[in-house]
Amino acid sequence: MANEFDLIQTYFQPLSDGLSESELGIGDDGAVLNAPLNKQLVVVTDTMVSGVHFPEETAAYDIGWKALAVNLSDLAAMGAKPAFFSLALTLPEADETWLAEFTQGLADLARQQQVPLIGGDTTKGPLSITVTAQGWVGEGQAVQRSGAKENDLICVTNTIGDAALGLKFALNQKEHEADISKPEFSEREIISFIQALNCPQPQNAFAGLLCQFASSAIDISDGLVADVGHILERSNQQLDAIDTQASISAQIDLEKIPLSEGMQNYLQVAQNWSPILHGGDDYELCFTLTDEAYPLFKLAAEQAGLSFAVIGKMVAGKGEVILRKQGEKLDDLYQSKQQLSDDEHASTSAGYLHFK
Ligand code: ADP
Ligand code: MG
């Protein structure tokens, strides 16, 4: 069996393409990287543990892709352009078939986003993957959770909720069968739900636009309602410091939330908004825009071929997420997580097994 050095040479070294001649990546005690002038470094890290953040039977390719994707998604939410990443990998054994597939998933996304692997650590133990990624943002331009204000529009990218359905299918739990085993779901739809869960596309294409126009941003990993809640929490801390009267709540109109065809189909059958509101794992972006910024953002997004939707707005309030349907405020059913069964709001980003 190959030793650790050979494994690194075979599987990780090829991912280090893209550094300049004066930079140093894998192979030394540390990486040496050039820092551009007038930029700030944004650093993010995320760990995925087998059986906690993904089902044990998840394909190695998907694990590799997702380990990087969730980090690039954090960079996108900050408005940063990905620069490089490192990988701390704990493996039960040096299974080369697994490693080849794992690094293929990692490499496909790394090449798509042109982000080189600059180093890491390889250890023996229960399967766990930690990626740390770095990105650059113009000085003072990083987008934070804390900038939302009254009247700002709340927006999301692409569509919401498919990953949560993917988790239902992937776990294939008995109690889920009632709402996911209907013949209405085509093979193609099921595959696309599971793809949304396992190979999320980080929305880095939006990063530049967020820096220019957004008042706040977050990526949707815990679920739409929870993550809008995080924007409220941080923004209200900021607003309270200036004026305790200025605090905000988020008002979201359910019919404005963009849904894939498969999700619309599911909603018809199951009448269950939970995957959309509390599902998590989508790695879409949620952000706020002032009225003035909205038309500029919209134009720029259209020109770039990027899809987003306004789903509501910030109103004066005490930090609640207010859900409305056809303009009517809904009762607390959707808002109170306690009233939902545990699995309904489990997201793998928090570790879905924790909810069992
Ligand atoms: P050290 O003993 O100095 O920590 P290692 O023997 O752990 O170095 O690693 C040797 C080189 O291989 C280092 O440059 C390290 O960054 C790189 N490396 C080790 N594991 C990985 C990995 N999983 N992914 C990428 N690079 C790695
Ligand atoms: Mg060393």
Tab-separated table of C-alpha atoms and ligand atoms in Angstrom:
chain	number	residue	atom	x	y	z
A	1	MET	CA	0.000	0.000	0.000
A	2	ALA	CA	1.181	3.515	-0.811
A	3	ASN	CA	2.659	5.528	2.032
A	4	GLU	CA	1.349	8.915	3.076
A	5	PHE	CA	3.888	10.756	0.931
A	6	ASP	CA	2.876	8.807	-2.194
A	7	LEU	CA	-0.808	9.370	-1.495
A	8	ILE	CA	-0.249	13.113	-1.226
A	9	GLN	CA	1.802	13.102	-4.450
A	10	THR	CA	-0.769	11.050	-6.348
A	11	TYR	CA	-4.019	12.526	-5.142
A	12	PHE	CA	-3.442	15.997	-3.733
A	13	GLN	CA	-0.450	17.437	-5.622
A	14	PRO	CA	-2.401	17.559	-8.942
A	15	LEU	CA	-4.933	19.897	-7.320
A	16	SER	CA	-2.309	22.527	-6.579
A	17	ASP	CA	-2.259	23.930	-10.150
A	18	GLY	CA	-2.771	27.640	-10.445
A	19	LEU	CA	-0.162	29.079	-8.100
A	20	SER	CA	2.343	31.542	-9.554
A	21	GLU	CA	6.055	30.736	-9.776
A	22	SER	CA	6.897	32.775	-6.714
A	23	GLU	CA	4.330	30.909	-4.598
A	24	LEU	CA	4.746	27.638	-2.740
A	25	GLY	CA	1.975	25.069	-2.283
A	26	ILE	CA	2.000	21.403	-1.221
A	27	GLY	CA	5.287	19.813	-0.190
A	28	ASP	CA	6.850	22.126	2.353
A	29	ASP	CA	6.107	22.846	6.000
A	30	GLY	CA	3.877	25.694	4.970
A	31	ALA	CA	2.412	27.363	1.910
A	32	VAL	CA	3.725	30.756	0.785
A	33	LEU	CA	1.268	32.965	-1.070
A	34	ASN	CA	1.224	36.398	-2.615
A	35	ALA	CA	-1.236	38.915	-1.211
A	36	PRO	CA	-2.718	41.446	-3.636
A	37	LEU	CA	-2.585	45.153	-2.722
A	38	ASN	CA	-5.710	46.801	-1.290
A	39	LYS	CA	-7.443	43.512	-0.595
A	40	GLN	CA	-8.511	41.879	2.644
A	41	LEU	CA	-8.249	38.150	3.280
A	42	VAL	CA	-11.486	36.340	4.162
A	43	VAL	CA	-10.952	32.970	5.876
A	44	VAL	CA	-13.627	30.294	6.317
A	45	THR	CA	-13.540	26.706	7.574
A	46	ASP	CA	-16.019	23.858	7.771
A	47	THR	CA	-15.785	20.275	9.009
A	48	MET	CA	-17.865	17.356	7.742
A	49	VAL	CA	-17.969	14.189	9.851
A	50	SER	CA	-19.236	10.896	8.408
A	51	GLY	CA	-22.615	9.882	9.830
A	52	VAL	CA	-23.106	13.350	11.273
A	53	HIS	CA	-22.928	15.744	8.333
A	54	PHE	CA	-23.535	13.191	5.609
A	55	PRO	CA	-24.946	9.660	5.595
A	56	GLU	CA	-22.143	7.057	5.783
A	57	GLU	CA	-23.043	5.608	2.395
A	58	THR	CA	-22.575	8.956	0.593
A	59	ALA	CA	-20.406	8.604	-2.542
A	60	ALA	CA	-16.785	9.693	-2.102
A	61	TYR	CA	-17.094	12.033	-5.114
A	62	ASP	CA	-19.992	13.878	-3.492
A	63	ILE	CA	-18.170	14.175	-0.157
A	64	GLY	CA	-15.182	15.754	-1.919
A	65	TRP	CA	-17.339	18.169	-3.884
A	66	LYS	CA	-19.440	19.203	-0.897
A	67	ALA	CA	-16.518	19.671	1.507
A	68	LEU	CA	-15.192	22.398	-0.774
A	69	ALA	CA	-18.614	23.698	-1.873
A	70	VAL	CA	-19.778	24.616	1.640
A	71	ASN	CA	-16.600	26.636	2.173
A	72	LEU	CA	-16.789	28.424	-1.164
A	73	SER	CA	-20.404	29.205	-0.317
A	74	ASP	CA	-19.281	30.956	2.885
A	75	LEU	CA	-16.819	33.000	0.841
A	76	ALA	CA	-19.600	33.901	-1.619
A	77	ALA	CA	-21.805	35.125	1.230
A	78	MET	CA	-18.982	37.415	2.370
A	79	GLY	CA	-18.596	38.759	-1.171
A	80	ALA	CA	-15.101	37.274	-1.443
A	81	LYS	CA	-13.468	35.772	-4.520
A	82	PRO	CA	-12.050	32.307	-3.693
A	83	ALA	CA	-8.233	32.224	-3.736
A	84	PHE	CA	-7.035	28.877	-2.322
A	85	PHE	CA	-7.928	26.132	0.124
A	86	SER	CA	-6.354	23.559	2.406
A	87	LEU	CA	-7.599	20.120	3.410
A	88	ALA	CA	-7.338	18.291	6.736
A	89	LEU	CA	-8.418	14.735	6.021
A	90	THR	CA	-8.935	11.983	8.581
A	91	LEU	CA	-9.396	8.546	6.989
A	92	PRO	CA	-10.085	5.146	8.566
A	93	GLU	CA	-7.816	3.526	5.944
A	94	ALA	CA	-5.914	4.476	2.807
A	95	ASP	CA	-8.564	3.166	0.402
A	96	GLU	CA	-7.256	4.301	-2.975
A	97	THR	CA	-10.540	3.772	-4.836
A	98	TRP	CA	-12.236	6.011	-2.316
A	99	LEU	CA	-9.415	8.575	-2.443
A	100	ALA	CA	-9.473	8.725	-6.248
A	101	GLU	CA	-13.225	9.434	-6.271
A	102	PHE	CA	-13.000	11.858	-3.367
A	103	THR	CA	-10.253	13.923	-5.011
A	104	GLN	CA	-12.142	13.853	-8.328
A	105	GLY	CA	-15.136	15.560	-6.661
A	106	LEU	CA	-12.822	18.026	-4.984
A	107	ALA	CA	-10.906	18.645	-8.228
A	108	ASP	CA	-14.003	19.175	-10.378
A	109	LEU	CA	-15.223	22.021	-8.172
A	110	ALA	CA	-11.732	23.398	-7.524
A	111	ARG	CA	-11.096	23.640	-11.269
A	112	GLN	CA	-14.522	25.077	-11.987
A	113	GLN	CA	-13.806	27.849	-9.468
A	114	GLN	CA	-10.066	28.015	-10.253
A	115	VAL	CA	-9.013	27.594	-6.660
A	116	PRO	CA	-5.793	25.656	-5.947
A	117	LEU	CA	-5.188	23.292	-3.016
A	118	ILE	CA	-2.217	24.655	-1.054
A	119	GLY	CA	-1.687	22.098	1.687
A	120	GLY	CA	-3.268	20.164	4.494
A	121	ASP	CA	-2.883	17.236	6.809
A	122	THR	CA	-3.672	13.535	6.465
A	123	THR	CA	-4.395	11.437	9.555
A	124	LYS	CA	-5.911	8.073	10.449
A	125	GLY	CA	-9.227	7.880	12.264
A	126	PRO	CA	-13.001	8.041	11.679
A	127	LEU	CA	-13.770	9.778	8.362
A	128	SER	CA	-13.750	13.530	8.775
A	129	ILE	CA	-12.981	16.301	6.296
A	130	THR	CA	-12.039	19.854	7.203
A	131	VAL	CA	-11.553	22.397	4.456
A	132	THR	CA	-10.247	25.884	5.112
A	133	ALA	CA	-10.660	28.320	2.251
A	134	GLN	CA	-9.354	31.814	1.742
A	135	GLY	CA	-10.660	34.522	-0.516
A	136	TRP	CA	-9.965	38.145	-1.360
A	137	VAL	CA	-12.289	41.073	-1.027
A	138	GLY	CA	-11.695	44.794	-1.674
A	139	GLU	CA	-10.726	46.691	1.469
A	140	GLY	CA	-13.852	47.431	3.527
A	141	GLN	CA	-16.066	45.659	0.951
A	142	ALA	CA	-16.826	42.403	2.742
A	143	VAL	CA	-20.573	41.817	3.089
A	144	GLN	CA	-21.753	41.047	6.607
A	145	ARG	CA	-24.896	39.661	8.169
A	146	SER	CA	-25.318	42.840	10.133
A	147	GLY	CA	-26.218	45.512	7.574
A	148	ALA	CA	-29.973	44.991	6.993
A	149	LYS	CA	-32.333	47.915	7.725
A	150	GLU	CA	-36.073	48.621	7.643
A	151	ASN	CA	-37.520	48.538	4.091
A	152	ASP	CA	-34.625	46.533	2.665
A	153	LEU	CA	-35.791	43.868	0.229
A	154	ILE	CA	-35.031	40.246	1.156
A	155	CYS	CA	-33.732	38.197	-1.782
A	156	VAL	CA	-32.615	34.633	-2.481
A	157	THR	CA	-30.681	33.127	-5.370
A	158	ASN	CA	-32.076	30.389	-7.658
A	159	THR	CA	-34.511	28.008	-5.922
A	160	ILE	CA	-34.987	26.889	-2.323
A	161	GLY	CA	-35.684	23.556	-0.662
A	162	ASP	CA	-34.498	20.859	-3.078
A	163	ALA	CA	-31.618	19.774	-0.843
A	164	ALA	CA	-34.015	19.052	2.019
A	165	LEU	CA	-36.021	16.749	-0.245
A	166	GLY	CA	-32.739	15.169	-1.289
A	167	LEU	CA	-32.041	14.396	2.364
A	168	LYS	CA	-35.455	12.748	2.697
A	169	PHE	CA	-34.746	10.529	-0.303
A	170	ALA	CA	-31.168	9.848	0.745
A	171	LEU	CA	-32.175	8.730	4.213
A	172	ASN	CA	-35.277	7.010	2.829
A	173	GLN	CA	-36.804	6.950	6.262
A	174	LYS	CA	-40.083	5.110	6.698
A	175	GLU	CA	-41.915	8.140	8.028
A	176	HIS	CA	-40.975	10.057	4.926
A	177	GLU	CA	-42.351	7.549	2.522
A	178	ALA	CA	-45.869	8.944	2.724
A	179	ASP	CA	-44.849	12.227	1.169
A	180	ILE	CA	-41.956	11.247	-1.088
A	181	SER	CA	-42.870	7.865	-2.556
A	182	LYS	CA	-45.698	9.128	-4.746
A	183	PRO	CA	-45.512	8.186	-8.414
A	184	GLU	CA	-45.589	11.937	-9.198
A	185	PHE	CA	-41.825	12.005	-8.731
A	186	SER	CA	-39.871	11.064	-11.797
A	187	GLU	CA	-36.481	9.389	-11.565
A	188	ARG	CA	-35.009	12.597	-12.957
A	189	GLU	CA	-36.554	14.702	-10.172
A	190	ILE	CA	-35.342	12.359	-7.458
A	191	ILE	CA	-31.826	12.468	-8.868
A	192	SER	CA	-31.920	16.252	-9.000
A	193	PHE	CA	-33.054	16.474	-5.340
A	194	ILE	CA	-30.209	14.204	-4.237
A	195	GLN	CA	-27.802	16.130	-6.451
A	196	ALA	CA	-28.879	19.371	-4.734
A	197	LEU	CA	-28.042	17.794	-1.367
A	198	ASN	CA	-24.766	16.136	-2.310
A	199	CYS	CA	-23.283	18.452	-4.929
A	200	PRO	CA	-24.537	21.953	-4.156
A	201	GLN	CA	-23.319	24.672	-6.514
A	202	PRO	CA	-21.745	27.482	-4.470
A	203	GLN	CA	-23.009	30.849	-5.690
A	204	ASN	CA	-19.650	32.592	-6.057
A	205	ALA	CA	-20.816	34.255	-9.267
A	206	PHE	CA	-22.900	36.573	-7.058
A	207	ALA	CA	-20.005	37.661	-4.826
A	208	GLY	CA	-18.989	40.741	-6.816
A	209	LEU	CA	-22.600	41.942	-7.015
A	210	LEU	CA	-23.117	41.461	-3.280
A	211	CYS	CA	-20.044	43.608	-2.529
A	212	GLN	CA	-21.366	46.363	-4.733
A	213	PHE	CA	-25.025	46.366	-3.785
A	214	ALA	CA	-26.074	44.189	-0.818
A	215	SER	CA	-26.638	45.570	2.687
A	216	SER	CA	-26.299	42.093	4.248
A	217	ALA	CA	-25.885	38.483	3.157
A	218	ILE	CA	-25.728	34.901	4.408
A	219	ASP	CA	-25.632	31.525	2.711
A	220	ILE	CA	-28.539	29.190	3.381
A	221	SER	CA	-27.111	26.247	5.270
A	222	ASP	CA	-29.385	25.976	8.320
A	223	GLY	CA	-32.662	26.709	6.500
A	224	LEU	CA	-34.278	29.853	5.091
A	225	VAL	CA	-36.111	30.910	8.266
A	226	ALA	CA	-33.132	30.186	10.526
A	227	ASP	CA	-30.678	31.995	8.255
A	228	VAL	CA	-32.921	35.037	7.795
A	229	GLY	CA	-33.072	34.907	11.603
A	230	HIS	CA	-29.272	35.132	11.702
A	231	ILE	CA	-29.353	38.272	9.544
A	232	LEU	CA	-31.979	39.750	11.908
A	233	GLU	CA	-29.962	38.893	14.999
A	234	ARG	CA	-26.764	40.523	13.762
A	235	SER	CA	-28.491	43.472	12.100
A	236	ASN	CA	-30.569	44.228	15.206
A	237	GLN	CA	-27.457	44.190	17.389
A	238	GLN	CA	-26.066	46.833	15.075
A	239	LEU	CA	-29.313	48.829	14.912
A	240	ASP	CA	-29.892	48.656	18.692
A	241	ALA	CA	-26.487	50.168	19.292
A	242	ILE	CA	-27.601	53.277	17.374
A	243	ASP	CA	-31.311	53.467	18.228
A	244	THR	CA	-33.357	50.870	20.129
A	245	GLN	CA	-36.476	51.916	18.169
A	246	ALA	CA	-34.955	50.959	14.835
A	247	SER	CA	-35.019	47.150	15.177
A	248	ILE	CA	-36.432	45.044	12.369
A	249	SER	CA	-38.366	41.880	11.578
A	250	ALA	CA	-38.369	39.997	8.288
A	251	GLN	CA	-41.614	39.642	6.359
A	252	ILE	CA	-41.531	36.821	3.830
A	253	ASP	CA	-44.256	36.069	1.278
A	254	LEU	CA	-44.340	32.316	0.722
A	255	GLU	CA	-45.638	32.539	-2.845
A	256	LYS	CA	-42.595	34.635	-3.801
A	257	ILE	CA	-40.072	31.976	-2.767
A	258	PRO	CA	-38.620	30.553	-6.004
A	259	LEU	CA	-39.143	26.784	-6.260
A	260	SER	CA	-37.945	24.174	-8.719
A	261	GLU	CA	-40.573	22.303	-10.705
A	262	GLY	CA	-39.911	19.235	-8.600
A	263	MET	CA	-40.471	21.185	-5.407
A	264	GLN	CA	-43.703	22.696	-6.754
A	265	ASN	CA	-44.803	19.160	-7.516
A	266	TYR	CA	-43.897	18.040	-3.988
A	267	LEU	CA	-45.791	20.957	-2.472
A	268	GLN	CA	-48.926	20.001	-4.406
A	269	VAL	CA	-48.723	16.443	-3.147
A	270	ALA	CA	-47.518	16.932	0.401
A	271	GLN	CA	-48.774	20.413	1.291
A	272	ASN	CA	-45.676	20.717	3.435
A	273	TRP	CA	-43.652	23.934	3.420
A	274	SER	CA	-41.163	22.650	5.921
A	275	PRO	CA	-38.355	21.610	3.509
A	276	ILE	CA	-38.530	25.073	1.945
A	277	LEU	CA	-38.616	27.033	5.191
A	278	HIS	CA	-36.503	24.916	7.518
A	279	GLY	CA	-34.700	22.419	5.306
A	280	GLY	CA	-31.237	23.895	4.967
A	281	ASP	CA	-28.319	22.607	2.884
A	282	ASP	CA	-29.288	24.583	-0.212
A	283	TYR	CA	-26.176	26.778	-0.176
A	284	GLU	CA	-28.089	29.446	-2.025
A	285	LEU	CA	-27.536	33.017	-0.878
A	286	CYS	CA	-29.992	35.161	1.056
A	287	PHE	CA	-29.271	38.889	1.007
A	288	THR	CA	-30.858	42.289	1.433
A	289	LEU	CA	-30.974	45.271	-0.924
A	290	THR	CA	-32.133	48.827	-0.364
A	291	ASP	CA	-34.838	50.112	-2.719
A	292	GLU	CA	-32.176	52.149	-4.506
A	293	ALA	CA	-29.794	49.221	-4.941
A	294	TYR	CA	-32.494	46.836	-6.209
A	295	PRO	CA	-32.798	48.041	-9.855
A	296	LEU	CA	-29.006	48.209	-10.177
A	297	PHE	CA	-28.567	44.711	-8.763
A	298	LYS	CA	-31.368	43.385	-10.972
A	299	LEU	CA	-29.817	44.797	-14.120
A	300	ALA	CA	-26.352	43.523	-13.259
A	301	ALA	CA	-27.707	40.052	-12.385
A	302	GLU	CA	-29.644	39.873	-15.654
A	303	GLN	CA	-26.579	40.878	-17.624
A	304	ALA	CA	-24.567	38.189	-15.867
A	305	GLY	CA	-27.318	35.578	-16.392
A	306	LEU	CA	-27.818	35.137	-12.644
A	307	SER	CA	-31.182	34.230	-11.174
A	308	PHE	CA	-32.606	35.656	-7.941
A	309	ALA	CA	-35.972	36.647	-6.476
A	310	VAL	CA	-37.301	39.146	-3.946
A	311	ILE	CA	-39.180	37.151	-1.290
A	312	GLY	CA	-40.104	39.886	1.162
A	313	LYS	CA	-38.805	42.868	3.063
A	314	MET	CA	-37.532	44.096	6.382
A	315	VAL	CA	-40.170	45.860	8.473
A	316	ALA	CA	-40.074	47.571	11.875
A	317	GLY	CA	-40.227	44.794	14.491
A	318	LYS	CA	-38.566	42.746	17.164
A	319	GLY	CA	-36.460	40.322	15.170
A	320	GLU	CA	-39.172	37.881	14.114
A	321	VAL	CA	-39.518	36.082	10.805
A	322	ILE	CA	-43.105	36.811	9.757
A	323	LEU	CA	-44.461	34.460	7.107
A	324	ARG	CA	-47.346	35.533	4.895
A	325	LYS	CA	-49.510	33.792	2.309
A	326	GLN	CA	-51.480	35.975	-0.109
A	327	GLY	CA	-50.748	38.923	2.170
A	328	GLU	CA	-52.173	37.192	5.282
A	329	LYS	CA	-49.893	36.556	8.192
A	330	LEU	CA	-49.702	32.844	8.975
A	331	ASP	CA	-50.164	31.476	12.455
A	332	ASP	CA	-47.152	30.240	14.324
A	333	LEU	CA	-47.172	26.782	12.728
A	334	TYR	CA	-44.399	27.553	10.297
A	335	GLN	CA	-42.462	29.725	12.673
A	336	SER	CA	-42.249	27.502	15.693
A	337	LYS	CA	-39.647	24.843	15.114
A	338	GLN	CA	-40.884	22.955	18.162
A	339	GLN	CA	-44.162	22.215	16.429
A	340	LEU	CA	-42.433	20.463	13.564
A	341	SER	CA	-41.245	16.912	13.835
A	342	ASP	CA	-37.501	16.750	14.458
A	343	ASP	CA	-36.462	15.593	11.014
A	344	GLU	CA	-38.388	18.364	9.319
A	345	HIS	CA	-35.872	21.011	10.176
A	346	ALA	CA	-32.758	18.900	10.350
A	347	SER	CA	-30.036	20.128	8.072
A	348	THR	CA	-26.804	18.282	7.541
A	349	SER	CA	-24.817	21.492	8.030
A	350	ALA	CA	-25.677	21.361	11.707
A	351	GLY	CA	-25.230	17.569	11.752
A	352	TYR	CA	-28.547	15.858	11.135
A	353	LEU	CA	-27.877	13.027	13.545
A	354	HIS	CA	-27.919	15.533	16.381
A	355	PHE	CA	-31.624	15.899	15.829
A	356	LYS	CA	-32.446	12.227	16.177
B	1	ADP	P1	4.300	18.205	8.239
B	1	ADP	O1	4.871	16.985	8.839
B	1	ADP	O2	5.274	19.319	8.071
B	1	ADP	O3	3.016	18.654	8.870
B	1	ADP	P2	3.065	16.555	6.273
B	1	ADP	O4	3.944	15.374	6.125
B	1	ADP	O5	1.837	16.437	7.109
B	1	ADP	O6	3.926	17.818	6.738
B	1	ADP	O7	2.618	17.032	4.823
B	1	ADP	C1	3.532	17.147	3.787
B	1	ADP	C2	3.022	18.122	2.769
B	1	ADP	O8	1.835	17.600	2.189
B	1	ADP	C3	2.664	19.484	3.347
B	1	ADP	O9	2.997	20.484	2.419
B	1	ADP	C4	1.171	19.418	3.518
B	1	ADP	O10	0.583	20.695	3.417
B	1	ADP	C5	0.769	18.494	2.378
B	1	ADP	N1	-0.439	17.709	2.701
B	1	ADP	C6	-0.585	16.758	3.656
B	1	ADP	N2	-1.834	16.257	3.657
B	1	ADP	C7	-2.502	16.929	2.695
B	1	ADP	C8	-3.834	16.905	2.220
B	1	ADP	N3	-4.773	16.086	2.741
B	1	ADP	N4	-4.173	17.750	1.223
B	1	ADP	C9	-3.253	18.589	0.705
B	1	ADP	N5	-1.985	18.660	1.090
B	1	ADP	C10	-1.616	17.852	2.083
B	2	MG	MG	6.363	20.397	9.190
